mmCIF file of C-alpha atoms in Angstrom:
data_model
loop_
_atom_site.group_PDB
_atom_site.id
_atom_site.type_symbol
_atom_site.label_atom_id
_atom_site.label_comp_id
_atom_site.label_asym_id
_atom_site.label_seq_id
_atom_site.Cartn_x
_atom_site.Cartn_y
_atom_site.Cartn_z
ATOM 1 C CA MET A 1 39.512 5.619 1.554
ATOM 2 C CA ARG A 2 38.243 3.286 -1.141
ATOM 3 C CA THR A 3 38.076 0.368 1.283
ATOM 4 C CA ALA A 4 36.197 2.461 3.761
ATOM 5 C CA MET A 5 33.799 3.646 0.996
ATOM 6 C CA ARG A 6 33.172 -0.043 -0.107
ATOM 7 C CA GLU A 7 32.542 -1.051 3.488
ATOM 8 C CA LEU A 8 30.143 1.783 3.958
ATOM 9 C CA GLN A 9 28.290 0.863 0.780
ATOM 10 C CA ALA A 10 28.125 -2.764 1.782
ATOM 11 C CA HIS A 11 26.822 -1.711 5.238
ATOM 12 C CA LEU A 12 24.300 0.605 3.599
ATOM 13 C CA GLN A 13 23.025 -2.179 1.313
ATOM 14 C CA GLN A 14 22.750 -4.537 4.243
ATOM 15 C CA SER A 15 20.750 -1.850 6.131
ATOM 16 C CA ARG A 16 18.412 -1.423 3.160
ATOM 17 C CA GLU A 17 17.776 -5.157 3.043
ATOM 18 C CA GLU A 18 17.130 -5.265 6.782
ATOM 19 C CA ILE A 19 14.677 -2.354 6.489
ATOM 20 C CA GLU A 20 12.886 -4.083 3.591
ATOM 21 C CA THR A 21 12.634 -7.324 5.639
ATOM 22 C CA LEU A 22 11.273 -5.397 8.645
ATOM 23 C CA ARG A 23 8.755 -3.570 6.402
ATOM 24 C CA GLN A 24 7.497 -6.899 5.000
ATOM 25 C CA GLU A 25 7.222 -8.332 8.517
ATOM 26 C CA LEU A 26 5.313 -5.308 9.707
ATOM 27 C CA GLU A 27 2.924 -5.618 6.781
ATOM 28 C CA THR A 28 2.353 -9.322 7.575
ATOM 29 C CA VAL A 29 1.671 -8.513 11.238
ATOM 30 C CA ARG A 30 -0.657 -5.694 10.281
ATOM 31 C CA SER A 31 -2.566 -8.016 8.019
ATOM 32 C CA GLU A 32 -2.787 -10.713 10.683
ATOM 33 C CA VAL A 33 -4.103 -8.200 13.237
ATOM 34 C CA LEU A 34 -6.920 -7.243 10.856
ATOM 35 C CA THR A 35 -7.757 -10.722 9.488
ATOM 36 C CA ASP A 36 -9.804 -13.568 10.944
ATOM 37 C CA PRO A 37 -7.469 -16.599 11.055
ATOM 38 C CA LEU A 38 -10.267 -19.185 10.431
ATOM 39 C CA THR A 39 -11.720 -17.611 7.320
ATOM 40 C CA GLY A 40 -9.160 -15.227 5.929
ATOM 41 C CA VAL A 41 -11.685 -12.353 5.765
ATOM 42 C CA LEU A 42 -11.421 -9.200 7.859
ATOM 43 C CA ASN A 43 -12.092 -9.452 11.586
ATOM 44 C CA ARG A 44 -14.091 -6.887 13.650
ATOM 45 C CA ARG A 45 -11.088 -4.505 13.905
ATOM 46 C CA GLY A 46 -10.323 -4.684 10.247
ATOM 47 C CA SER A 47 -13.973 -4.067 9.284
ATOM 48 C CA LEU A 48 -14.235 -0.992 11.438
ATOM 49 C CA GLY A 49 -11.186 0.449 9.777
ATOM 50 C CA ARG A 50 -12.499 -0.342 6.358
ATOM 51 C CA LEU A 51 -15.931 1.102 7.193
ATOM 52 C CA ASP A 52 -14.391 4.306 8.514
ATOM 53 C CA ALA A 53 -12.452 4.636 5.197
ATOM 54 C CA MET A 54 -15.634 4.036 3.225
ATOM 55 C CA LEU A 55 -17.561 6.635 5.207
ATOM 56 C CA GLU A 56 -14.901 9.259 4.232
ATOM 57 C CA GLN A 57 -15.293 8.531 0.486
ATOM 58 C CA ASP A 58 -17.967 9.804 -1.807
ATOM 59 C CA GLY A 59 -21.124 7.747 -1.877
ATOM 60 C CA LEU A 60 -22.757 6.043 1.054
ATOM 61 C CA PRO A 61 -22.100 2.355 1.615
ATOM 62 C CA CYS A 62 -24.599 -0.365 2.332
ATOM 63 C CA LEU A 63 -24.022 -2.925 5.108
ATOM 64 C CA LEU A 64 -25.219 -6.510 5.252
ATOM 65 C CA MET A 65 -25.191 -8.198 8.623
ATOM 66 C CA LEU A 66 -25.346 -11.959 8.328
ATOM 67 C CA ASP A 67 -25.832 -14.667 10.989
ATOM 68 C CA ILE A 68 -25.746 -18.473 10.425
ATOM 69 C CA ASP A 69 -29.132 -19.781 11.569
ATOM 70 C CA HIS A 70 -29.184 -22.266 14.492
ATOM 71 C CA PHE A 71 -25.421 -22.530 14.464
ATOM 72 C CA LYS A 72 -25.277 -23.987 17.964
ATOM 73 C CA SER A 73 -27.322 -26.974 16.814
ATOM 74 C CA VAL A 74 -24.940 -27.469 13.875
ATOM 75 C CA ASN A 75 -22.023 -27.638 16.279
ATOM 76 C CA ASP A 76 -23.937 -29.880 18.673
ATOM 77 C CA THR A 77 -25.083 -32.240 15.900
ATOM 78 C CA TYR A 78 -21.988 -32.430 13.736
ATOM 79 C CA GLY A 79 -19.113 -31.178 15.900
ATOM 80 C CA HIS A 80 -17.015 -28.059 16.011
ATOM 81 C CA LEU A 81 -14.704 -29.055 13.158
ATOM 82 C CA PHE A 82 -17.740 -29.270 10.865
ATOM 83 C CA GLY A 83 -18.973 -25.948 12.391
ATOM 84 C CA ASP A 84 -15.634 -24.410 11.328
ATOM 85 C CA LYS A 85 -16.236 -25.724 7.782
ATOM 86 C CA VAL A 86 -19.614 -24.022 7.767
ATOM 87 C CA ILE A 87 -18.128 -20.707 8.896
ATOM 88 C CA ARG A 88 -15.460 -20.892 6.173
ATOM 89 C CA ALA A 89 -18.090 -21.825 3.570
ATOM 90 C CA VAL A 90 -20.276 -18.856 4.486
ATOM 91 C CA ALA A 91 -17.253 -16.513 4.401
ATOM 92 C CA THR A 92 -16.274 -17.886 0.988
ATOM 93 C CA ALA A 93 -19.769 -17.545 -0.436
ATOM 94 C CA CYS A 94 -19.974 -13.945 0.784
ATOM 95 C CA SER A 95 -16.480 -13.060 -0.516
ATOM 96 C CA ASN A 96 -17.115 -14.596 -3.925
ATOM 97 C CA LEU A 97 -20.358 -12.668 -4.347
ATOM 98 C CA VAL A 98 -19.088 -9.370 -2.890
ATOM 99 C CA GLY A 99 -15.900 -9.484 -4.918
ATOM 100 C CA ASN A 100 -13.118 -6.938 -4.703
ATOM 101 C CA ASN A 101 -15.518 -3.936 -4.630
ATOM 102 C CA GLY A 102 -16.596 -4.594 -1.053
ATOM 103 C CA ALA A 103 -15.314 -6.220 2.064
ATOM 104 C CA VAL A 104 -16.425 -9.182 4.101
ATOM 105 C CA ALA A 105 -15.697 -9.508 7.818
ATOM 106 C CA ARG A 106 -16.296 -12.092 10.489
ATOM 107 C CA LEU A 107 -17.498 -10.185 13.488
ATOM 108 C CA GLY A 108 -17.287 -13.116 15.868
ATOM 109 C CA GLY A 109 -18.740 -16.582 16.193
ATOM 110 C CA GLU A 110 -21.207 -17.114 13.330
ATOM 111 C CA GLU A 111 -21.840 -13.457 12.542
ATOM 112 C CA PHE A 112 -20.494 -11.678 9.443
ATOM 113 C CA ALA A 113 -20.748 -8.271 7.792
ATOM 114 C CA ALA A 114 -20.425 -7.284 4.160
ATOM 115 C CA LEU A 115 -19.479 -3.671 3.465
ATOM 116 C CA LEU A 116 -20.680 -2.480 0.040
ATOM 117 C CA PRO A 117 -19.438 0.913 -1.203
ATOM 118 C CA GLY A 118 -21.203 2.539 -4.098
ATOM 119 C CA VAL A 119 -24.149 0.134 -3.964
ATOM 120 C CA ASP A 120 -27.701 1.376 -3.627
ATOM 121 C CA LEU A 121 -30.264 -0.345 -1.369
ATOM 122 C CA ASP A 122 -31.837 -2.325 -4.204
ATOM 123 C CA GLU A 123 -28.457 -3.666 -5.363
ATOM 124 C CA ALA A 124 -27.559 -4.517 -1.707
ATOM 125 C CA ARG A 125 -30.903 -6.365 -1.278
ATOM 126 C CA ALA A 126 -30.243 -8.367 -4.535
ATOM 127 C CA LEU A 127 -26.698 -9.238 -3.395
ATOM 128 C CA ALA A 128 -28.023 -10.300 -0.011
ATOM 129 C CA GLU A 129 -30.568 -12.581 -1.774
ATOM 130 C CA GLU A 130 -27.750 -14.109 -3.866
ATOM 131 C CA VAL A 131 -25.720 -14.812 -0.747
ATOM 132 C CA ARG A 132 -28.718 -16.235 1.121
ATOM 133 C CA ILE A 133 -29.525 -18.599 -1.805
ATOM 134 C CA ALA A 134 -25.926 -19.615 -2.318
ATOM 135 C CA VAL A 135 -25.622 -20.695 1.338
ATOM 136 C CA ALA A 136 -29.000 -22.352 1.425
ATOM 137 C CA ASN A 137 -28.202 -24.372 -1.774
ATOM 138 C CA GLY A 138 -24.675 -25.268 -0.679
ATOM 139 C CA LYS A 139 -23.650 -28.626 0.667
ATOM 140 C CA ILE A 140 -20.588 -29.165 2.900
ATOM 141 C CA ARG A 141 -18.858 -32.499 3.082
ATOM 142 C CA ARG A 142 -18.549 -33.930 6.515
ATOM 143 C CA GLY A 143 -15.510 -35.700 7.896
ATOM 144 C CA GLY A 144 -14.254 -39.168 6.973
ATOM 145 C CA ASN A 145 -17.384 -40.411 5.224
ATOM 146 C CA HIS A 146 -17.569 -37.253 3.077
ATOM 147 C CA GLN A 147 -21.321 -37.148 3.658
ATOM 148 C CA PRO A 148 -22.683 -33.894 2.190
ATOM 149 C CA ILE A 149 -24.688 -31.854 4.642
ATOM 150 C CA GLY A 150 -27.126 -29.239 3.514
ATOM 151 C CA GLY A 151 -29.860 -27.141 5.104
ATOM 152 C CA ILE A 152 -27.537 -24.470 6.383
ATOM 153 C CA THR A 153 -29.240 -21.084 6.155
ATOM 154 C CA ILE A 154 -28.434 -17.508 7.069
ATOM 155 C CA SER A 155 -30.461 -14.501 8.141
ATOM 156 C CA ILE A 156 -29.478 -11.088 6.763
ATOM 157 C CA GLY A 157 -30.092 -7.483 7.749
ATOM 158 C CA VAL A 158 -29.504 -4.673 5.263
ATOM 159 C CA ALA A 159 -29.067 -0.962 5.829
ATOM 160 C CA VAL A 160 -27.751 1.955 3.767
ATOM 161 C CA CYS A 161 -25.664 4.642 5.517
ATOM 162 C CA HIS A 162 -27.188 8.066 5.928
ATOM 163 C CA ALA A 163 -25.275 11.253 5.130
ATOM 164 C CA GLY A 164 -23.157 12.212 8.208
ATOM 165 C CA GLU A 165 -24.008 9.012 10.094
ATOM 166 C CA GLY A 166 -21.266 7.444 12.197
ATOM 167 C CA HIS A 167 -20.405 3.801 12.000
ATOM 168 C CA ALA A 168 -21.923 2.897 15.398
ATOM 169 C CA SER A 169 -25.416 4.042 14.377
ATOM 170 C CA PHE A 170 -25.053 2.491 10.877
ATOM 171 C CA ILE A 171 -23.968 -0.854 12.284
ATOM 172 C CA ASP A 172 -26.814 -0.709 14.896
ATOM 173 C CA ARG A 173 -29.424 -0.294 12.182
ATOM 174 C CA ALA A 174 -28.061 -3.190 10.166
ATOM 175 C CA ASP A 175 -27.991 -5.265 13.305
ATOM 176 C CA ARG A 176 -31.620 -4.395 14.105
ATOM 177 C CA ALA A 177 -32.504 -5.515 10.535
ATOM 178 C CA LEU A 178 -30.684 -8.802 11.145
ATOM 179 C CA TYR A 179 -32.534 -9.292 14.421
ATOM 180 C CA ALA A 180 -35.887 -8.753 12.603
ATOM 181 C CA SER A 181 -34.933 -11.357 10.070
ATOM 182 C CA LYS A 182 -34.193 -13.840 12.900
ATOM 183 C CA GLN A 183 -37.383 -12.942 14.698
ATOM 184 C CA GLY A 184 -39.348 -13.249 11.422
ATOM 185 C CA GLY A 185 -38.446 -16.903 10.942
ATOM 186 C CA ARG A 186 -34.818 -16.929 9.760
ATOM 187 C CA ASN A 187 -33.447 -17.683 6.292
ATOM 188 C CA ARG A 188 -34.662 -14.292 5.131
ATOM 189 C CA ILE A 189 -33.609 -10.714 4.456
ATOM 190 C CA THR A 190 -34.861 -7.562 6.234
ATOM 191 C CA VAL A 191 -34.110 -4.091 4.973
ATOM 192 C CA LEU A 192 -33.981 -1.292 7.416
ATOM 193 C CA GLU A 193 -34.524 1.883 5.353
ATOM 194 C CA ASP A 194 -34.776 4.500 8.072
#
């Protein structure tokens, strides 16, 4: 009976360890599904889940939509590896300035979003300006000769969520503000208040 009990306890411990391993693997896979592999920030799927969670909380979030200006010419001039460095640098600049209170996501290509809970429109506009300046003043080293390349800029659209608004409408308004920044000459911020 004692032998059977020891074997059962050993089997139970082994099962617990297997369950913990599986739980950790599941958490890793879940994180990978929601994270952009190039930048380490959220991807589109991850950002929508985070936005839905923010919309359920008290306080209405602000949204920054960002796009790297003339990114195709950056890739054409310096190559795709340098373009990847630019994308990572913009993601890092956004993440550093947004901090742990918000979330940064790469929506695809050279487009990003920053979700800002508990931030009013003036604070969001100020943060957008900090991000825009940080990117414009940054220099990224290129390849083997380590030549620093500057002159990378971003355009930003800013919107605050309205009470009861769904994420599709909210994202659309921030996207329209981004489009207005690009149409207005790029390297600028447009706030869409209504």
